[in-house]
CSV table of N, CA and C in Angstrom, one decimal:
chain,number,residue,atom,x,y,z
A,102,MET,N,60.8,-210.2,34.4
A,102,MET,CA,60.3,-209.9,33.1
A,102,MET,C,59.6,-208.5,33.1
A,103,VAL,N,59.7,-207.9,32.0
A,103,VAL,CA,59.1,-206.5,31.9
A,103,VAL,C,57.6,-206.5,31.9
A,104,GLY,N,57.0,-207.4,31.1
A,104,GLY,CA,55.6,-207.5,31.0
A,104,GLY,C,54.9,-206.5,30.0
A,105,LEU,N,53.6,-206.7,29.9
A,105,LEU,CA,52.8,-205.8,29.0
A,105,LEU,C,52.5,-204.5,29.6
A,106,LEU,N,52.3,-203.5,28.8
A,106,LEU,CA,52.0,-202.2,29.2
A,106,LEU,C,50.5,-201.9,29.2
A,107,ASN,N,50.0,-201.3,30.2
A,107,ASN,CA,48.6,-200.9,30.2
A,107,ASN,C,48.5,-199.4,30.1
A,108,ARG,N,47.3,-198.8,30.2
A,108,ARG,CA,47.0,-197.4,30.1
A,108,ARG,C,47.8,-196.6,31.1
A,109,ASP,N,47.8,-197.0,32.3
A,109,ASP,CA,48.6,-196.3,33.4
A,109,ASP,C,50.1,-196.2,33.1
A,110,ASP,N,50.6,-197.3,32.5
A,110,ASP,CA,52.0,-197.4,32.2
A,110,ASP,C,52.3,-196.4,31.1
A,111,PHE,N,51.5,-196.2,30.1
A,111,PHE,CA,51.7,-195.3,29.1
A,111,PHE,C,51.6,-193.8,29.6
A,112,LYS,N,50.8,-193.6,30.6
A,112,LYS,CA,50.7,-192.3,31.2
A,112,LYS,C,52.0,-191.9,31.9
A,113,ILE,N,52.6,-192.9,32.6
A,113,ILE,CA,53.8,-192.7,33.3
A,113,ILE,C,54.9,-192.4,32.3
A,114,ILE,N,55.0,-193.2,31.3
A,114,ILE,CA,56.0,-193.1,30.2
A,114,ILE,C,55.9,-191.7,29.6
A,115,LEU,N,54.7,-191.3,29.2
A,115,LEU,CA,54.5,-190.0,28.4
A,115,LEU,C,54.8,-188.8,29.4
A,116,HIS,N,54.4,-189.0,30.6
A,116,HIS,CA,54.6,-187.9,31.6
A,116,HIS,C,56.1,-187.6,31.7
A,117,ASN,N,56.8,-188.6,31.9
A,117,ASN,CA,58.3,-188.5,32.0
A,117,ASN,C,59.0,-188.1,30.7
A,118,LEU,N,58.4,-188.6,29.6
A,118,LEU,CA,59.0,-188.2,28.3
A,118,LEU,C,58.8,-186.7,28.1
A,119,GLY,N,57.7,-186.1,28.6
A,119,GLY,CA,57.5,-184.7,28.5
A,119,GLY,C,58.6,-184.0,29.3
A,120,HIS,N,59.0,-184.5,30.5
A,120,HIS,CA,60.1,-183.9,31.2
A,120,HIS,C,61.4,-184.0,30.4
A,121,ILE,N,61.6,-185.1,29.8
A,121,ILE,CA,62.9,-185.3,29.0
A,121,ILE,C,62.9,-184.3,27.8
A,122,LEU,N,61.8,-184.1,27.2
A,122,LEU,CA,61.7,-183.1,26.1
A,122,LEU,C,62.0,-181.7,26.6
A,123,ALA,N,61.4,-181.4,27.8
A,123,ALA,CA,61.6,-180.0,28.3
A,123,ALA,C,63.1,-179.8,28.7
A,124,ILE,N,63.7,-180.8,29.2
A,124,ILE,CA,65.1,-180.7,29.6
A,124,ILE,C,66.0,-180.6,28.3
A,125,ALA,N,65.6,-181.4,27.3
A,125,ALA,CA,66.4,-181.4,26.0
A,125,ALA,C,66.2,-180.1,25.3
A,126,SER,N,65.1,-179.4,25.5
A,126,SER,CA,64.9,-178.2,24.8
A,126,SER,C,66.0,-177.2,25.1
A,127,PHE,N,66.5,-177.2,26.3
A,127,PHE,CA,67.5,-176.2,26.7
A,127,PHE,C,68.9,-176.5,26.0
A,128,THR,N,69.1,-177.7,25.5
A,128,THR,CA,70.3,-177.9,24.7
A,128,THR,C,70.3,-177.2,23.4
A,129,MET,N,69.1,-176.8,23.0
A,129,MET,CA,69.0,-176.0,21.7
A,129,MET,C,69.3,-174.5,21.9
A,130,LEU,N,69.6,-174.1,23.1
A,130,LEU,CA,70.0,-172.7,23.3
A,130,LEU,C,71.5,-172.6,23.1
A,131,VAL,N,72.3,-173.7,23.1
A,131,VAL,CA,73.7,-173.6,22.9
A,131,VAL,C,74.1,-173.1,21.5
A,132,PRO,N,73.4,-173.6,20.5
A,132,PRO,CA,73.7,-173.0,19.1
A,132,PRO,C,73.3,-171.6,19.0
A,133,VAL,N,72.4,-171.1,19.8
A,133,VAL,CA,72.0,-169.7,19.7
A,133,VAL,C,73.2,-168.8,20.1
A,134,LEU,N,73.9,-169.2,21.1
A,134,LEU,CA,75.1,-168.4,21.5
A,134,LEU,C,76.1,-168.3,20.4
A,135,PHE,N,76.3,-169.4,19.7
A,135,PHE,CA,77.3,-169.4,18.6
A,135,PHE,C,76.7,-168.6,17.4
A,136,ALA,N,75.4,-168.7,17.2
A,136,ALA,CA,74.8,-167.9,16.1
A,136,ALA,C,74.9,-166.4,16.4
A,137,ILE,N,74.7,-166.1,17.6
A,137,ILE,CA,74.9,-164.6,18.0
A,137,ILE,C,76.3,-164.2,17.8
A,138,TYR,N,77.2,-165.0,18.3
A,138,TYR,CA,78.6,-164.7,18.2
A,138,TYR,C,79.1,-164.5,16.7
A,139,TYR,N,78.6,-165.4,15.8
A,139,TYR,CA,79.0,-165.3,14.4
A,139,TYR,C,78.0,-164.5,13.6
A,140,ASP,N,77.1,-163.8,14.2
A,140,ASP,CA,76.2,-162.8,13.6
A,140,ASP,C,75.3,-163.5,12.5
A,141,GLU,N,74.6,-164.6,12.9
A,141,GLU,CA,73.7,-165.3,12.0
A,141,GLU,C,72.3,-165.2,12.6
A,142,PRO,N,71.6,-164.1,12.3
A,142,PRO,CA,70.3,-163.9,12.9
A,142,PRO,C,69.2,-165.0,12.5
A,143,GLU,N,69.4,-165.5,11.2
A,143,GLU,CA,68.5,-166.5,10.8
A,143,GLU,C,68.5,-167.8,11.7
A,144,TYR,N,69.7,-168.2,12.0
A,144,TYR,CA,69.9,-169.4,12.9
A,144,TYR,C,69.5,-169.1,14.3
A,145,VAL,N,69.6,-167.9,14.8
A,145,VAL,CA,69.1,-167.5,16.1
A,145,VAL,C,67.6,-167.7,16.2
A,146,ARG,N,66.9,-167.3,15.2
A,146,ARG,CA,65.5,-167.5,15.1
A,146,ARG,C,65.1,-168.9,15.0
A,147,LEU,N,65.8,-169.7,14.2
A,147,LEU,CA,65.5,-171.1,14.0
A,147,LEU,C,65.7,-171.9,15.3
A,148,PHE,N,66.8,-171.7,16.0
A,148,PHE,CA,67.0,-172.4,17.2
A,148,PHE,C,66.2,-171.9,18.4
A,149,ILE,N,65.8,-170.7,18.4
A,149,ILE,CA,64.9,-170.2,19.5
A,149,ILE,C,63.5,-170.8,19.2
A,150,LEU,N,63.1,-170.8,18.0
A,150,LEU,CA,61.8,-171.4,17.6
A,150,LEU,C,61.8,-172.9,18.0
A,151,SER,N,62.9,-173.6,17.7
A,151,SER,CA,63.0,-175.0,18.0
A,151,SER,C,62.9,-175.2,19.6
A,152,PHE,N,63.6,-174.3,20.3
A,152,PHE,CA,63.6,-174.4,21.7
A,152,PHE,C,62.2,-174.2,22.3
A,153,LEU,N,61.5,-173.2,21.8
A,153,LEU,CA,60.2,-172.9,22.3
A,153,LEU,C,59.2,-174.0,22.0
A,154,VAL,N,59.2,-174.5,20.7
A,154,VAL,CA,58.3,-175.6,20.3
A,154,VAL,C,58.6,-176.8,21.2
A,155,THR,N,59.8,-177.2,21.4
A,155,THR,CA,60.2,-178.4,22.1
A,155,THR,C,59.8,-178.2,23.6
A,156,LEU,N,60.1,-177.1,24.2
A,156,LEU,CA,59.7,-176.8,25.6
A,156,LEU,C,58.2,-176.8,25.8
A,157,ALA,N,57.5,-176.2,24.9
A,157,ALA,CA,56.0,-176.2,25.0
A,157,ALA,C,55.5,-177.6,24.8
A,158,ALA,N,56.0,-178.4,23.9
A,158,ALA,CA,55.5,-179.7,23.7
A,158,ALA,C,55.8,-180.6,24.9
A,159,GLY,N,57.0,-180.4,25.5
A,159,GLY,CA,57.4,-181.2,26.7
A,159,GLY,C,56.5,-180.9,27.9
A,160,LEU,N,56.3,-179.6,28.1
A,160,LEU,CA,55.5,-179.2,29.2
A,160,LEU,C,54.0,-179.6,29.0
A,161,PHE,N,53.5,-179.5,27.8
A,161,PHE,CA,52.2,-179.9,27.5
A,161,PHE,C,52.0,-181.4,27.7
A,162,ILE,N,52.9,-182.2,27.2
A,162,ILE,CA,52.8,-183.7,27.4
A,162,ILE,C,52.9,-184.0,28.9
A,163,SER,N,53.8,-183.4,29.7
A,163,SER,CA,53.9,-183.6,31.1
A,163,SER,C,52.6,-183.3,31.8
A,164,LYS,N,52.0,-182.2,31.4
A,164,LYS,CA,50.8,-181.7,32.1
A,164,LYS,C,49.6,-182.6,31.8
A,165,VAL,N,49.4,-183.0,30.5
A,165,VAL,CA,48.3,-183.8,30.1
A,165,VAL,C,48.4,-185.2,30.7
A,166,PHE,N,49.5,-185.8,30.8
A,166,PHE,CA,49.7,-187.1,31.4
A,166,PHE,C,50.2,-187.1,32.8
A,167,LYS,N,49.6,-186.1,33.6
A,167,LYS,CA,50.1,-185.9,34.9
A,167,LYS,C,49.7,-187.0,35.8
A,168,GLY,N,50.6,-187.3,36.8
A,168,GLY,CA,50.3,-188.3,37.8
A,168,GLY,C,51.6,-188.7,38.5
A,169,HIS,N,51.4,-189.1,39.7
A,169,HIS,CA,52.6,-189.5,40.5
A,169,HIS,C,52.6,-191.0,40.7
A,170,HIS,N,53.6,-191.6,40.0
A,170,HIS,CA,53.7,-193.0,40.0
A,170,HIS,C,55.2,-193.4,40.2
A,171,ASP,N,55.4,-194.5,40.7
A,171,ASP,CA,56.8,-195.0,40.7
A,171,ASP,C,57.2,-195.6,39.4
A,172,ILE,N,58.4,-195.2,39.0
A,172,ILE,CA,59.0,-195.7,37.7
A,172,ILE,C,59.6,-197.1,37.9
A,173,LYS,N,59.1,-198.0,37.0
A,173,LYS,CA,59.7,-199.3,37.0
A,173,LYS,C,60.5,-199.5,35.8
A,174,LEU,N,61.1,-200.7,35.7
A,174,LEU,CA,62.0,-201.0,34.6
A,174,LEU,C,61.3,-200.9,33.2
A,175,LYS,N,60.0,-201.4,33.2
A,175,LYS,CA,59.3,-201.3,31.9
A,175,LYS,C,59.0,-199.8,31.5
A,176,HIS,N,58.9,-198.9,32.5
A,176,HIS,CA,58.7,-197.5,32.1
A,176,HIS,C,60.0,-196.9,31.6
A,177,ALA,N,61.1,-197.3,32.3
A,177,ALA,CA,62.4,-196.7,31.9
A,177,ALA,C,62.7,-197.2,30.4
A,178,ILE,N,62.4,-198.4,30.1
A,178,ILE,CA,62.7,-198.9,28.8
A,178,ILE,C,61.8,-198.2,27.8
A,179,GLY,N,60.6,-198.0,28.1
A,179,GLY,CA,59.7,-197.3,27.2
A,179,GLY,C,60.1,-195.9,27.0
A,180,MET,N,60.5,-195.2,28.1
A,180,MET,CA,60.9,-193.8,28.0
A,180,MET,C,62.2,-193.7,27.1
A,181,THR,N,63.1,-194.6,27.3
A,181,THR,CA,64.4,-194.6,26.5
A,181,THR,C,64.1,-194.8,25.1
A,182,ALA,N,63.3,-195.8,24.7
A,182,ALA,CA,63.0,-196.0,23.3
A,182,ALA,C,62.3,-194.9,22.7
A,183,LEU,N,61.3,-194.3,23.3
A,183,LEU,CA,60.6,-193.1,22.8
A,183,LEU,C,61.5,-191.9,22.7
A,184,ALA,N,62.3,-191.7,23.7
A,184,ALA,CA,63.2,-190.5,23.7
A,184,ALA,C,64.2,-190.5,22.5
A,185,TYR,N,64.7,-191.7,22.2
A,185,TYR,CA,65.6,-191.8,21.0
A,185,TYR,C,64.9,-191.5,19.7
A,186,ILE,N,63.6,-191.5,19.7
A,186,ILE,CA,62.9,-191.1,18.5
A,186,ILE,C,62.3,-189.6,18.6
A,187,VAL,N,61.8,-189.3,19.7
A,187,VAL,CA,61.1,-188.0,19.9
A,187,VAL,C,62.0,-186.8,20.0
A,188,VAL,N,63.1,-187.0,20.7
A,188,VAL,CA,64.0,-185.8,20.9
A,188,VAL,C,64.7,-185.5,19.5
A,189,PRO,N,65.2,-186.4,18.7
A,189,PRO,CA,65.7,-186.0,17.4
A,189,PRO,C,64.6,-185.5,16.5
A,190,PHE,N,63.3,-185.9,16.7
A,190,PHE,CA,62.2,-185.4,15.9
A,190,PHE,C,62.1,-183.9,16.1
A,191,PHE,N,62.2,-183.5,17.3
A,191,PHE,CA,62.1,-182.0,17.6
A,191,PHE,C,63.4,-181.3,17.3
A,192,SER,N,64.5,-182.0,17.3
A,192,SER,CA,65.8,-181.4,17.0
A,192,SER,C,65.9,-181.2,15.5
A,193,THR,N,65.0,-181.8,14.7
A,193,THR,CA,65.0,-181.6,13.3
A,193,THR,C,64.5,-180.3,12.8
A,194,ILE,N,63.8,-179.6,13.7
A,194,ILE,CA,63.2,-178.3,13.3
A,194,ILE,C,64.2,-177.3,12.7
A,195,PRO,N,65.3,-177.0,13.3
A,195,PRO,CA,66.3,-176.0,12.7
A,195,PRO,C,67.0,-176.6,11.5
A,196,ILE,N,67.1,-177.9,11.4
A,196,ILE,CA,67.8,-178.5,10.2
A,196,ILE,C,66.9,-178.5,9.0
A,197,LEU,N,65.6,-178.4,9.1
A,197,LEU,CA,64.7,-178.4,8.0
A,197,LEU,C,65.0,-177.2,7.0
A,198,SER,N,65.6,-176.1,7.5
A,198,SER,CA,65.9,-175.0,6.6
A,198,SER,C,67.1,-175.3,5.7
A,199,LEU,N,67.9,-176.3,6.1
A,199,LEU,CA,69.1,-176.6,5.3
A,199,LEU,C,68.9,-177.9,4.5
A,200,SER,N,68.0,-178.7,4.8
A,200,SER,CA,67.8,-180.0,4.0
A,200,SER,C,66.6,-179.9,3.1
A,201,PRO,N,66.7,-180.6,2.0
A,201,PRO,CA,65.6,-180.6,1.0
A,201,PRO,C,64.3,-181.3,1.5
A,202,THR,N,64.5,-182.3,2.3
A,202,THR,CA,63.3,-183.1,2.8
A,202,THR,C,63.4,-183.3,4.3
A,203,PHE,N,62.2,-183.7,4.9
A,203,PHE,CA,62.2,-184.0,6.3
A,203,PHE,C,63.0,-185.2,6.6
A,204,LEU,N,63.0,-186.2,5.7
A,204,LEU,CA,63.7,-187.4,6.0
A,204,LEU,C,65.2,-187.1,6.0
A,205,ASP,N,65.7,-186.3,5.1
A,205,ASP,CA,67.1,-185.9,5.2
A,205,ASP,C,67.5,-185.2,6.5
A,206,ALA,N,66.6,-184.3,6.9
A,206,ALA,CA,66.9,-183.6,8.1
A,206,ALA,C,66.8,-184.5,9.3
A,207,PHE,N,65.9,-185.4,9.3
A,207,PHE,CA,65.8,-186.3,10.5
A,207,PHE,C,67.0,-187.3,10.5
A,208,PHE,N,67.4,-187.7,9.4
A,208,PHE,CA,68.6,-188.6,9.3
A,208,PHE,C,69.8,-187.8,9.8
A,209,GLU,N,70.0,-186.6,9.5
A,209,GLU,CA,71.1,-185.8,9.9
A,209,GLU,C,71.1,-185.6,11.5
A,210,THR,N,69.9,-185.4,12.0
A,210,THR,CA,69.7,-185.3,13.4
A,210,THR,C,70.0,-186.5,14.1
A,211,MET,N,69.5,-187.7,13.6
A,211,MET,CA,69.8,-188.9,14.3
A,211,MET,C,71.2,-189.4,14.2
A,212,SER,N,71.9,-189.0,13.2
A,212,SER,CA,73.3,-189.4,13.1
A,212,SER,C,74.2,-188.4,13.8
């Protein structure tokens, strides 16, 4: 059984979620290459901004919830559940310039 989560469990989950965000931020550099190739400077700025914000947030979260702990099943489940929400949230940043509302941009990112 997975069990209930305590304060230390949340620290482990958030620390590792910060690492996931930092790693996911580098995927936002791929569209930069295409935007440079197709001479779209506006999108270069948007995706670099998105990369920097996501990387900074990931490193900040990892640093704030620092600690060395063994990851158990309940931590992995929590990290996975939060990553499915948090990573698309940060990936919404460049889409906001194309969508009329945040909800539309978030929906496009999630799908």
